[in-house]
Short mmCIF file of C-alpha atoms and ligand atoms in Angstrom, two decimals:
data_model
loop_
_atom_site.label_atom_id
_atom_site.label_comp_id
_atom_site.label_asym_id
_atom_site.label_seq_id
_atom_site.Cartn_x
_atom_site.Cartn_y
_atom_site.Cartn_z
CA UNK A 82 -4.93 -33.60 -12.10
CA UNK A 83 -4.91 -31.72 -8.79
CA UNK A 84 -7.33 -28.81 -8.29
CA UNK A 85 -4.37 -26.51 -7.94
CA UNK A 86 -3.21 -27.33 -11.46
CA UNK A 87 -6.62 -26.49 -12.93
CA UNK A 88 -6.69 -23.01 -11.40
CA UNK A 89 -3.04 -22.43 -12.27
CA UNK A 90 -3.83 -23.30 -15.90
CA UNK A 91 -6.52 -20.59 -15.76
CA UNK A 92 -3.82 -18.16 -14.58
CA UNK A 93 -1.43 -19.16 -17.36
CA UNK A 94 -4.16 -18.64 -19.98
CA UNK A 95 -4.36 -14.91 -19.18
CA UNK A 96 -0.77 -14.33 -18.05
CA UNK A 97 0.54 -12.69 -21.24
CA UNK A 98 -2.33 -10.18 -21.36
CA UNK A 99 -1.86 -9.16 -17.74
CA UNK A 100 1.93 -8.90 -18.04
CA UNK A 101 1.21 -6.52 -20.93
CA UNK A 102 -1.12 -4.52 -18.66
CA UNK A 103 1.57 -4.32 -15.97
CA UNK A 104 4.16 -3.02 -18.44
CA UNK A 105 1.74 -0.39 -19.80
CA UNK A 106 0.88 0.82 -16.29
CA UNK A 107 4.63 0.96 -15.53
CA UNK A 108 4.86 3.31 -18.51
CA UNK A 109 2.16 5.73 -17.26
CA UNK A 110 3.17 6.31 -13.64
CA UNK A 111 0.47 8.39 -11.93
CA UNK A 112 0.08 9.37 -8.30
CA UNK A 113 -2.51 10.16 -5.67
CA UNK A 114 -5.99 10.17 -7.28
CA UNK A 115 -4.59 11.14 -10.71
CA UNK A 116 -4.35 7.50 -11.91
CA UNK A 117 -6.71 8.12 -14.84
CA UNK A 118 -4.66 6.27 -17.49
CA UNK A 119 -3.82 3.35 -15.21
CA UNK A 120 -7.44 3.00 -14.10
CA UNK A 121 -8.62 3.20 -17.72
CA UNK A 122 -6.22 0.35 -18.59
CA UNK A 123 -7.64 -1.80 -15.77
CA UNK A 124 -11.20 -0.89 -16.73
CA UNK A 125 -10.55 -1.88 -20.37
CA UNK A 126 -8.97 -5.18 -19.32
CA UNK A 127 -11.92 -6.01 -17.02
CA UNK A 128 -14.32 -5.39 -19.92
CA UNK A 129 -12.18 -7.35 -22.38
CA UNK A 130 -12.21 -10.32 -19.98
CA UNK A 131 -16.00 -10.15 -19.52
CA UNK A 132 -16.37 -8.72 -16.01
CA UNK A 133 -19.39 -6.65 -14.96
CA UNK A 134 -17.75 -3.29 -14.32
CA UNK A 135 -18.60 -0.54 -11.83
CA UNK A 136 -16.76 2.70 -12.57
CA UNK A 137 -16.32 5.69 -10.28
CA UNK A 138 -16.43 3.41 -7.25
CA UNK A 139 -17.60 5.28 -4.11
CA UNK A 140 -17.39 8.51 -6.12
CA UNK A 141 -13.65 8.11 -6.79
CA UNK A 142 -13.10 8.40 -10.57
CA UNK A 143 -9.82 6.42 -10.49
CA UNK A 144 -11.34 3.46 -8.60
CA UNK A 145 -12.95 0.60 -10.53
CA UNK A 146 -14.54 -2.73 -9.64
CA UNK A 147 -15.24 -5.77 -11.81
CA UNK A 148 -17.40 -8.71 -10.78
CA UNK A 149 -17.87 -12.20 -12.25
CA UNK A 150 -19.72 -15.36 -11.22
CA UNK A 151 -23.15 -15.92 -9.70
CA UNK A 152 -24.52 -16.62 -6.22
CA UNK A 153 -22.39 -18.02 -3.43
CA UNK A 154 -19.78 -16.20 -1.38
CA UNK A 155 -18.01 -13.10 -2.71
CA UNK A 156 -14.21 -13.07 -2.70
CA UNK A 157 -12.52 -9.71 -3.22
CA UNK A 158 -9.10 -9.46 -4.84
CA UNK A 159 -7.50 -6.08 -4.15
CA UNK A 160 -5.26 -4.37 -6.70
CA UNK A 161 -3.41 -1.05 -6.82
CA UNK A 162 -1.79 0.93 -9.63
CA UNK A 163 -0.52 4.20 -8.19
CA UNK A 164 3.12 5.31 -8.54
CA UNK A 165 5.43 7.55 -6.51
CA UNK A 166 6.74 11.03 -7.28
CA UNK A 167 10.41 11.49 -8.14
CA UNK A 168 11.18 7.83 -8.86
CA UNK A 169 11.33 7.94 -12.65
CA UNK A 170 13.92 5.44 -13.86
CA UNK A 171 14.89 3.66 -17.07
CA UNK A 172 13.83 -0.01 -16.89
CA UNK A 173 16.35 -2.83 -16.94
CA UNK A 174 19.37 -0.78 -15.80
CA UNK A 175 21.45 -1.32 -12.70
CA UNK A 176 22.33 2.35 -12.26
CA UNK A 177 20.15 5.38 -11.51
CA UNK A 178 19.02 7.15 -14.70
CA UNK A 179 15.78 9.08 -14.91
CA UNK A 180 13.43 8.27 -17.76
CA UNK A 181 11.78 11.69 -17.31
CA UNK A 182 13.46 14.43 -15.28
CA UNK A 183 11.68 14.70 -11.94
CA UNK A 184 8.98 12.30 -13.14
CA UNK A 185 6.95 9.69 -11.31
CA UNK A 186 7.96 6.06 -11.16
CA UNK A 187 6.66 2.69 -10.01
CA UNK A 188 9.09 2.54 -7.11
CA UNK A 189 6.74 0.32 -5.04
CA UNK A 190 5.83 -2.11 -7.83
CA UNK A 191 2.10 -1.33 -7.90
CA UNK A 192 2.06 -1.92 -11.67
CA UNK A 193 2.71 -5.58 -10.76
CA UNK A 194 0.36 -5.47 -7.78
CA UNK A 195 -2.74 -4.46 -9.73
CA UNK A 196 -2.02 -6.67 -12.73
CA UNK A 197 -1.42 -9.82 -10.67
CA UNK A 198 -4.59 -9.18 -8.67
CA UNK A 199 -6.58 -8.79 -11.89
CA UNK A 200 -4.90 -11.92 -13.28
CA UNK A 201 -6.01 -13.87 -10.19
CA UNK A 202 -9.55 -12.53 -10.70
CA UNK A 203 -9.51 -13.65 -14.38
CA UNK A 204 -8.42 -17.15 -13.33
CA UNK A 205 -11.13 -17.36 -10.68
CA UNK A 206 -13.74 -16.15 -13.15
CA UNK A 207 -12.85 -18.95 -15.59
CA UNK A 208 -12.59 -21.54 -12.84
CA UNK A 209 -16.01 -20.59 -11.38
CA UNK A 210 -17.58 -20.88 -14.85
CA UNK A 211 -15.80 -24.16 -15.72
CA UNK A 212 -16.66 -25.89 -12.44
CA UNK A 213 -20.13 -24.39 -11.99
CA UNK A 214 -19.16 -23.43 -8.44
CA UNK A 215 -21.53 -20.89 -6.85
CA UNK A 216 -19.48 -17.85 -5.96
CA UNK A 217 -18.38 -14.47 -7.17
CA UNK A 218 -15.04 -12.75 -7.57
CA UNK A 219 -14.71 -8.98 -7.33
CA UNK A 220 -11.56 -7.26 -8.49
CA UNK A 221 -11.09 -3.88 -6.78
CA UNK A 222 -8.83 -1.43 -8.60
CA UNK A 223 -7.83 0.83 -5.71
CA UNK A 224 -6.02 4.15 -6.31
CA UNK A 225 -3.90 6.33 -4.03
CA UNK A 226 -2.42 3.75 -1.68
CA UNK A 227 0.66 5.94 -1.39
CA UNK A 228 -0.40 8.84 0.81
CA UNK A 229 -4.08 8.87 -0.14
CA UNK A 230 -5.63 6.03 1.89
CA UNK A 231 -8.27 5.44 -0.78
CA UNK A 232 -9.29 2.07 0.70
CA UNK A 233 -10.24 3.76 3.97
CA UNK A 234 -12.65 5.96 2.00
CA UNK A 235 -13.86 2.92 0.02
CA UNK A 236 -14.55 1.00 3.26
CA UNK A 237 -16.29 4.01 4.82
CA UNK A 238 -18.49 4.48 1.76
CA UNK A 239 -19.59 0.85 1.54
CA UNK A 240 -17.59 -0.38 -1.48
CA UNK A 241 -16.80 -3.67 0.31
CA UNK A 242 -20.33 -4.31 1.58
CA UNK A 243 -21.39 -7.87 0.83
CA UNK A 244 -17.83 -9.16 0.45
CA UNK A 245 -17.06 -12.36 2.40
CA UNK A 246 -13.26 -12.34 2.36
CA UNK A 247 -10.48 -10.36 0.72
CA UNK A 248 -7.11 -11.37 -0.70
CA UNK A 249 -4.23 -9.19 -1.81
CA UNK A 250 -0.46 -9.22 -2.22
CA UNK A 251 2.53 -6.92 -2.52
CA UNK A 252 5.80 -7.22 -4.45
CA UNK A 253 8.58 -8.09 -2.02
CA UNK A 254 12.15 -9.35 -1.79
CA UNK A 255 11.03 -12.71 -0.31
CA UNK A 256 7.95 -14.91 -0.71
CA UNK A 257 5.81 -15.29 2.39
CA UNK A 258 2.50 -14.46 4.04
CA UNK A 259 2.63 -10.92 5.38
CA UNK A 260 2.58 -10.54 9.16
CA UNK A 261 -0.67 -8.85 10.11
CA UNK A 262 1.15 -5.82 11.45
CA UNK A 263 0.92 -2.28 10.18
CA UNK A 264 0.81 1.10 11.83
CA UNK A 265 -2.35 3.16 12.05
CA UNK A 266 -1.63 6.64 10.76
CA UNK A 267 -3.10 10.04 10.10
CA UNK A 268 -1.85 12.89 7.92
CA UNK A 269 -2.87 16.38 9.02
CA UNK A 270 -2.12 19.79 7.55
CA UNK A 271 -1.58 22.69 9.95
CA UNK A 272 -1.98 26.09 8.32
CA UNK A 273 -0.78 29.01 10.43
CA UNK A 274 -1.90 32.53 9.56
CA UNK A 275 -0.17 35.57 11.03
CA UNK A 276 0.50 39.13 9.84
CA UNK A 277 3.22 40.16 7.40
CA UNK A 278 5.41 43.11 8.15
CA UNK A 279 8.82 44.64 7.36
CA UNK A 280 11.21 42.43 9.28
CA UNK A 281 13.61 45.29 10.13
CA UNK A 282 11.49 48.45 10.36
CA UNK A 283 8.33 47.07 11.96
CA UNK A 284 8.88 43.54 13.25
CA UNK A 285 6.72 44.38 16.28
CA UNK A 286 3.73 44.67 13.98
CA UNK A 287 4.30 41.23 12.43
CA UNK A 288 3.01 37.90 13.70
CA UNK A 289 5.11 35.14 12.18
CA UNK A 290 3.35 32.04 10.93
CA UNK A 291 6.77 30.49 10.29
CA UNK A 292 7.67 30.99 13.97
CA UNK A 293 4.47 29.17 14.87
CA UNK A 294 5.28 26.27 12.53
CA UNK A 295 8.79 26.02 13.94
CA UNK A 296 7.58 26.14 17.55
CA UNK A 297 5.10 23.43 16.69
CA UNK A 298 7.98 21.30 15.40
CA UNK A 299 9.87 21.88 18.67
CA UNK A 300 6.82 20.86 20.66
CA UNK A 301 6.24 17.73 18.59
CA UNK A 302 9.90 16.76 18.91
CA UNK A 303 9.61 17.00 22.72
CA UNK A 304 6.37 15.00 22.55
CA UNK A 305 8.28 12.05 21.00
CA UNK A 306 9.64 11.04 24.40
CA UNK A 307 6.18 10.69 25.87
CA UNK A 308 4.33 8.53 23.37
CA UNK A 309 4.29 4.71 23.07
CA UNK A 310 7.58 3.33 21.75
CA UNK A 311 6.07 2.11 18.49
CA UNK A 312 4.64 5.56 17.64
CA UNK A 313 6.23 7.58 14.84
CA UNK A 314 5.98 11.34 14.30
CA UNK A 315 7.13 12.87 10.99
CA UNK A 316 6.56 16.23 9.35
CA UNK A 317 7.31 18.17 6.19
CA UNK A 318 6.96 21.87 5.44
CA UNK A 319 4.51 22.45 2.58
CA UNK A 320 4.83 26.25 2.68
CA UNK A 321 7.45 28.10 4.70
CA UNK A 322 5.86 31.45 3.96
CA UNK A 323 8.01 32.61 1.08
CA UNK A 324 11.69 33.13 0.33
CA UNK A 325 12.26 36.67 1.61
CA UNK A 326 13.90 36.81 5.05
CA UNK A 327 13.12 40.53 5.31
CA UNK A 328 9.39 39.83 5.40
CA UNK A 329 7.67 38.49 8.52
CA UNK A 330 5.99 35.39 7.14
CA UNK A 331 2.25 35.72 7.29
CA UNK A 332 1.50 32.14 6.34
CA UNK A 333 3.05 28.71 6.84
CA UNK A 334 1.78 25.20 6.26
CA UNK A 335 3.22 22.00 7.65
CA UNK A 336 2.04 18.42 7.20
CA UNK A 337 2.35 16.05 10.15
CA UNK A 338 2.13 12.26 9.96
CA UNK A 339 1.34 10.41 13.19
CA UNK A 340 1.67 6.63 13.37
CA UNK A 341 1.11 4.06 16.12
CA UNK A 342 0.62 0.33 16.44
CA UNK A 343 -2.96 0.70 17.69
CA UNK A 344 -5.62 2.95 16.23
CA UNK A 345 -6.71 4.33 19.63
CA UNK A 346 -3.12 5.27 20.51
CA UNK A 347 -2.72 7.03 17.17
CA UNK A 348 -5.95 9.00 17.66
CA UNK A 349 -4.88 10.02 21.18
CA UNK A 350 -1.47 11.23 19.94
CA UNK A 351 -3.15 13.20 17.15
CA UNK A 352 -5.14 15.13 19.79
CA UNK A 353 -1.89 15.96 21.62
CA UNK A 354 -0.23 17.10 18.37
CA UNK A 355 -3.24 19.35 17.70
CA UNK A 356 -2.78 20.88 21.15
CA UNK A 357 0.90 21.50 20.41
CA UNK A 358 -0.19 23.39 17.27
CA UNK A 359 -2.74 25.41 19.23
CA UNK A 360 -0.05 26.22 21.81
CA UNK A 361 2.31 27.38 19.06
CA UNK A 362 -0.41 29.61 17.65
CA UNK A 363 -1.10 31.06 21.09
CA UNK A 364 2.60 31.76 21.67
CA UNK A 365 2.97 33.60 18.40
CA UNK A 366 -0.35 35.39 18.16
CA UNK A 367 -1.28 33.51 15.01
CA UNK A 368 -4.25 31.39 14.00
CA UNK A 369 -4.08 27.71 13.13
CA UNK A 370 -6.40 25.72 10.90
CA UNK A 371 -6.21 21.94 11.12
CA UNK A 372 -7.21 19.73 8.18
CA UNK A 373 -7.07 15.91 8.16
CA UNK A 374 -5.73 14.68 4.80
CA UNK A 375 -5.95 10.90 5.20
CA UNK A 376 -6.01 8.15 7.80
CA UNK A 377 -5.60 4.39 7.97
CA UNK A 378 -6.00 1.78 10.69
CA UNK A 379 -3.58 -0.89 11.84
CA UNK A 380 -3.91 -4.33 10.23
CA UNK A 381 -6.22 -6.94 11.75
CA UNK A 382 -4.89 -10.47 11.31
CA UNK A 383 -6.79 -13.63 10.50
CA UNK A 384 -5.02 -16.91 11.23
CA UNK A 385 -7.43 -18.96 9.12
CA UNK A 386 -6.76 -16.78 6.08
CA UNK A 387 -3.00 -16.67 6.76
CA UNK A 388 -2.75 -20.45 7.11
CA UNK A 389 -4.76 -20.93 3.91
CA UNK A 390 -2.49 -18.58 1.95
CA UNK A 391 0.63 -20.24 3.39
CA UNK A 392 -0.64 -23.63 2.17
CA UNK A 393 -1.24 -22.16 -1.31
CA UNK A 394 2.28 -20.69 -1.40
CA UNK A 395 3.83 -23.96 -0.24
CA UNK A 396 1.99 -25.92 -2.96
CA UNK A 397 3.43 -23.51 -5.50
CA UNK A 398 6.95 -23.40 -4.11
CA UNK A 399 9.30 -20.54 -4.83
CA UNK A 400 9.21 -18.23 -7.86
CA UNK A 401 11.04 -20.06 -10.71
CA UNK A 402 13.83 -17.54 -11.32
CA UNK A 403 16.60 -18.43 -13.81
CA UNK A 404 20.27 -17.59 -14.25
CA UNK A 405 19.52 -14.41 -16.24
CA UNK A 406 17.19 -13.19 -13.48
CA UNK A 407 19.93 -13.79 -10.93
CA UNK A 408 22.54 -12.00 -13.03
CA UNK A 409 20.43 -8.81 -13.20
CA UNK A 410 19.52 -9.06 -9.51
CA UNK A 411 23.23 -9.41 -8.68
CA UNK A 412 23.94 -6.21 -10.66
CA UNK A 413 21.19 -4.44 -8.67
CA UNK A 414 22.67 -5.77 -5.42
CA UNK A 415 26.02 -4.23 -6.42
CA UNK A 416 24.32 -0.83 -5.88
CA UNK A 417 23.24 -1.78 -2.32
CA UNK A 418 25.06 -1.84 1.02
CA UNK A 419 25.53 -5.11 2.91
CA UNK A 420 23.19 -3.73 5.56
CA UNK A 421 20.47 -3.17 2.96
CA UNK A 422 20.89 -6.73 1.68
CA UNK A 423 20.85 -8.13 5.25
CA UNK A 424 17.70 -6.24 6.30
CA UNK A 425 15.03 -8.51 4.69
CA UNK A 426 16.72 -11.49 6.37
CA UNK A 427 16.36 -9.83 9.80
CA UNK A 428 12.61 -9.59 9.20
CA UNK A 429 12.35 -13.32 8.47
CA UNK A 430 14.85 -14.33 11.18
CA UNK A 431 17.29 -15.98 8.74
CA UNK A 432 21.06 -15.49 8.38
CA UNK A 433 21.79 -13.31 5.32
CA UNK A 434 22.82 -15.06 2.09
CA UNK A 435 24.97 -12.60 0.21
CA UNK A 436 25.54 -15.13 -2.61
CA UNK A 437 21.81 -15.48 -3.46
CA UNK A 438 20.27 -12.30 -4.95
CA UNK A 439 16.71 -13.63 -5.40
CA UNK A 440 14.34 -15.58 -3.16
CA UNK A 441 13.24 -18.85 -4.76
CA UNK A 442 11.73 -20.42 -1.62
CA UNK A 443 8.76 -19.82 0.67
CA UNK A 444 9.44 -18.45 4.17
CA UNK A 445 7.64 -20.33 6.99
CA UNK A 446 4.56 -18.68 8.49
CA UNK A 447 5.13 -16.16 11.31
CA UNK A 448 8.95 -16.06 11.24
CA UNK A 449 9.12 -13.81 14.37
CA UNK A 450 11.98 -11.72 13.04
CA UNK A 451 12.75 -8.08 13.57
CA UNK A 452 9.64 -5.94 13.18
CA UNK A 453 10.04 -3.22 10.55
CA UNK A 454 6.59 -1.90 9.77
CA UNK A 455 4.97 0.85 7.82
CA UNK A 456 1.34 1.61 7.10
CA UNK A 457 -1.12 0.52 4.43
CA UNK A 458 -4.74 1.30 3.63
CA UNK A 459 -5.26 -2.46 3.12
CA UNK A 460 -5.58 -2.43 6.92
CA UNK A 461 -9.01 -0.79 6.85
CA UNK A 462 -10.34 -3.56 4.60
CA UNK A 463 -8.99 -6.08 7.15
CA UNK A 464 -11.42 -4.65 9.74
CA UNK A 465 -14.31 -5.01 7.29
CA UNK A 466 -13.76 -8.62 6.15
CA UNK A 467 -11.28 -11.46 6.81
CA UNK A 468 -8.19 -10.54 4.78
CA UNK A 469 -4.79 -11.95 3.93
CA UNK A 470 -1.86 -10.38 2.10
CA UNK A 471 0.77 -12.48 0.37
CA UNK A 472 4.24 -11.13 -0.32
CA UNK A 473 5.88 -12.51 -3.44
CA UNK A 474 9.49 -12.14 -4.59
CA UNK A 475 9.76 -9.85 -7.61
CA UNK A 476 13.09 -8.06 -7.11
CA UNK A 477 16.64 -8.33 -5.78
CA UNK A 478 16.86 -8.92 -2.04
CA UNK A 479 17.74 -5.63 -0.34
CA UNK A 480 16.20 -3.29 -2.93
CA UNK A 481 14.87 -0.44 -0.76
CA UNK A 482 11.08 -0.13 -0.58
CA UNK A 483 10.57 3.09 -2.52
CA UNK A 484 13.59 3.34 -4.78
CA UNK A 485 14.90 3.67 -8.32
CA UNK A 486 16.01 0.05 -8.03
CA UNK A 487 12.38 -1.13 -7.71
CA UNK A 488 11.29 1.05 -10.66
CA UNK A 489 14.19 -0.34 -12.73
CA UNK A 490 13.19 -3.95 -12.00
CA UNK A 491 9.43 -3.37 -12.56
CA UNK A 492 9.35 -4.72 -16.12
CA UNK A 493 12.03 -7.42 -15.73
CA UNK A 494 11.41 -11.11 -16.49
CA UNK A 495 11.85 -11.77 -12.74
CA UNK A 496 9.08 -9.28 -11.94
CA UNK A 497 6.81 -10.90 -14.53
CA UNK A 498 7.43 -14.32 -12.96
CA UNK A 499 6.60 -12.90 -9.52
CA UNK A 500 3.40 -11.37 -10.94
CA UNK A 501 2.19 -14.73 -12.32
CA UNK A 502 3.24 -16.50 -9.12
CA UNK A 503 1.29 -14.04 -6.97
CA UNK A 504 -1.80 -14.57 -9.12
CA UNK A 505 -1.48 -18.34 -8.70
CA UNK A 506 -1.17 -18.02 -4.92
CA UNK A 507 -4.17 -15.67 -4.63
CA UNK A 508 -6.45 -17.64 -6.96
CA UNK A 509 -5.59 -20.92 -5.22
CA UNK A 510 -6.25 -19.34 -1.81
CA UNK A 511 -9.64 -18.12 -3.07
CA UNK A 512 -10.43 -21.54 -4.52
CA UNK A 513 -9.68 -23.16 -1.15
CA UNK A 514 -12.00 -20.69 0.60
CA UNK A 515 -14.78 -21.52 -1.87
CA UNK A 516 -14.37 -25.30 -1.85
CA UNK A 517 -13.09 -26.39 1.59
CA UNK A 518 -16.17 -27.05 3.75
CA UNK A 519 -16.34 -24.67 6.71
CA UNK A 520 -13.14 -22.76 5.90
CA UNK A 521 -14.73 -19.44 4.99
CA UNK A 522 -17.15 -19.69 7.92
CA UNK A 523 -14.21 -20.32 10.24
CA UNK A 524 -12.35 -17.26 8.88
CA UNK A 525 -15.46 -15.14 9.38
CA UNK A 526 -16.00 -16.44 12.92
CA UNK A 527 -12.41 -15.49 13.78
CA UNK A 528 -12.99 -12.04 12.27
CA UNK A 529 -16.14 -11.54 14.33
CA UNK A 530 -14.36 -12.63 17.52
CA UNK A 531 -11.51 -10.18 16.92
CA UNK A 532 -13.96 -7.35 16.22
CA UNK A 533 -15.91 -8.18 19.38
CA UNK A 534 -12.68 -7.74 21.36
CA UNK A 535 -11.69 -4.52 19.55
CA UNK A 536 -14.46 -2.78 17.62
CA UNK A 537 -13.53 -0.87 14.45
CA UNK A 538 -13.73 2.89 14.36
CA UNK A 539 -13.21 4.55 10.99
CA UNK A 540 -10.16 6.78 11.53
CA UNK A 541 -11.46 9.41 9.10
CA UNK A 542 -13.27 12.36 10.67
CA UNK A 543 -16.89 12.76 9.54
CA UNK A 544 -17.39 14.70 6.34
CA UNK A 545 -13.83 14.45 5.00
CA UNK A 546 -13.58 13.59 1.29
CA UNK A 547 -10.60 12.27 -0.71
CA UNK A 548 -8.50 14.93 -2.49
CA UNK A 549 -9.68 13.95 -6.00
CA UNK A 550 -7.75 15.25 -9.00
CA UNK A 551 -9.30 16.53 -12.25
CA UNK A 552 -9.47 14.21 -15.24
CA UNK A 553 -6.92 15.21 -17.91
CA UNK A 554 -8.63 16.54 -21.06
CA UNK A 555 -7.21 13.82 -23.33
CA UNK A 556 -8.66 10.87 -21.37
ZN1 ZN B 91 3.31 -0.41 -2.06
#
């Protein structure tokens, strides 16, 4: 028997329990530091499986950590379980239909993400005990990936201290090792305060906060031309000052999101955006208050970790989808444009296959395709320890990232197969790090060399705390 088969047997032994966890978390979609039910489910599963549990990790009540094993290196497996607002959807359909009007939904597949990560941790726990290998596994249940950057706070507050390497994954249209590319970002709220007045009789007495917010938008839109090409500037009005046009708006609040490929570029652009806001306030005779909401870094790669994960994925092969999985995926693809279906192929530099709705192969490492990148708080962990992220096929190729289609497919047999597959890849990668002489040391040496070239600066301003939500009375 190969080693890989032993650890994969450990995965299979817990698979049904963790698929059940994933489906339950799918059914309680919670967002942004309100993941009390989802976290409680993960906490209960960790205890049921015999982990030593730390609740309220770094003071965040919806973060949890479970540890198993003794001595040796510590491998972290990162999970998530937060959902997205407005993506409620009935499971198993191939047409949009809300399960709850205006409700949340697992439109990024984090129900699968957390459960597969915990499944990998269960397998490693058993394997460590069965083989007597010195080493520990820590499962990190991380909340608020979508818009909350919880991992940045967890890194800042020492939750990953002592960890030797970290492994994670994300549901995806195709199976591959993620390119170590993500955009650093910062969310900031700009609150303008002016003076209300009658808009017809005494406009000269008013100072419009809405004018200030709009002038800020104009300034930021002009700024776009003069920032690095990979930078992104987005904004959304949180409060336009009311609905009465005959009142000079005395307050307005707008949230800006600044992204760039490098952390230092992002921080420099943020300072320029702040100056645009100050200029808008000066022009309108209003005051502006600036509040940072969250921030993440760009991802730091690690070739040793990426090569190790690629080897684990190649041993496994593709996710074993069947004809029924393909039939449902084909029905989902019928709701997509050809451009949407072609997009994942551009990323992996392959010609699109419109006749194949699911990925049952492993993409070669570093495909050098078109770069389409977002941001993730996993990036801040990558500056703390050597980290790799696998991407495993769980849904129809072309399903948009945050969409009803992903929510709909989140409890499908194909998604369950992807979940188990991801756990096998992660646990095998961890096993290789623990048993291949010199491998972990090599990964850590690479990490140190990269940090020596570009030191890490926590992107969060001093003193900022996560926007925690109150615990519901019934939990
Ligand atoms: Zn996600």
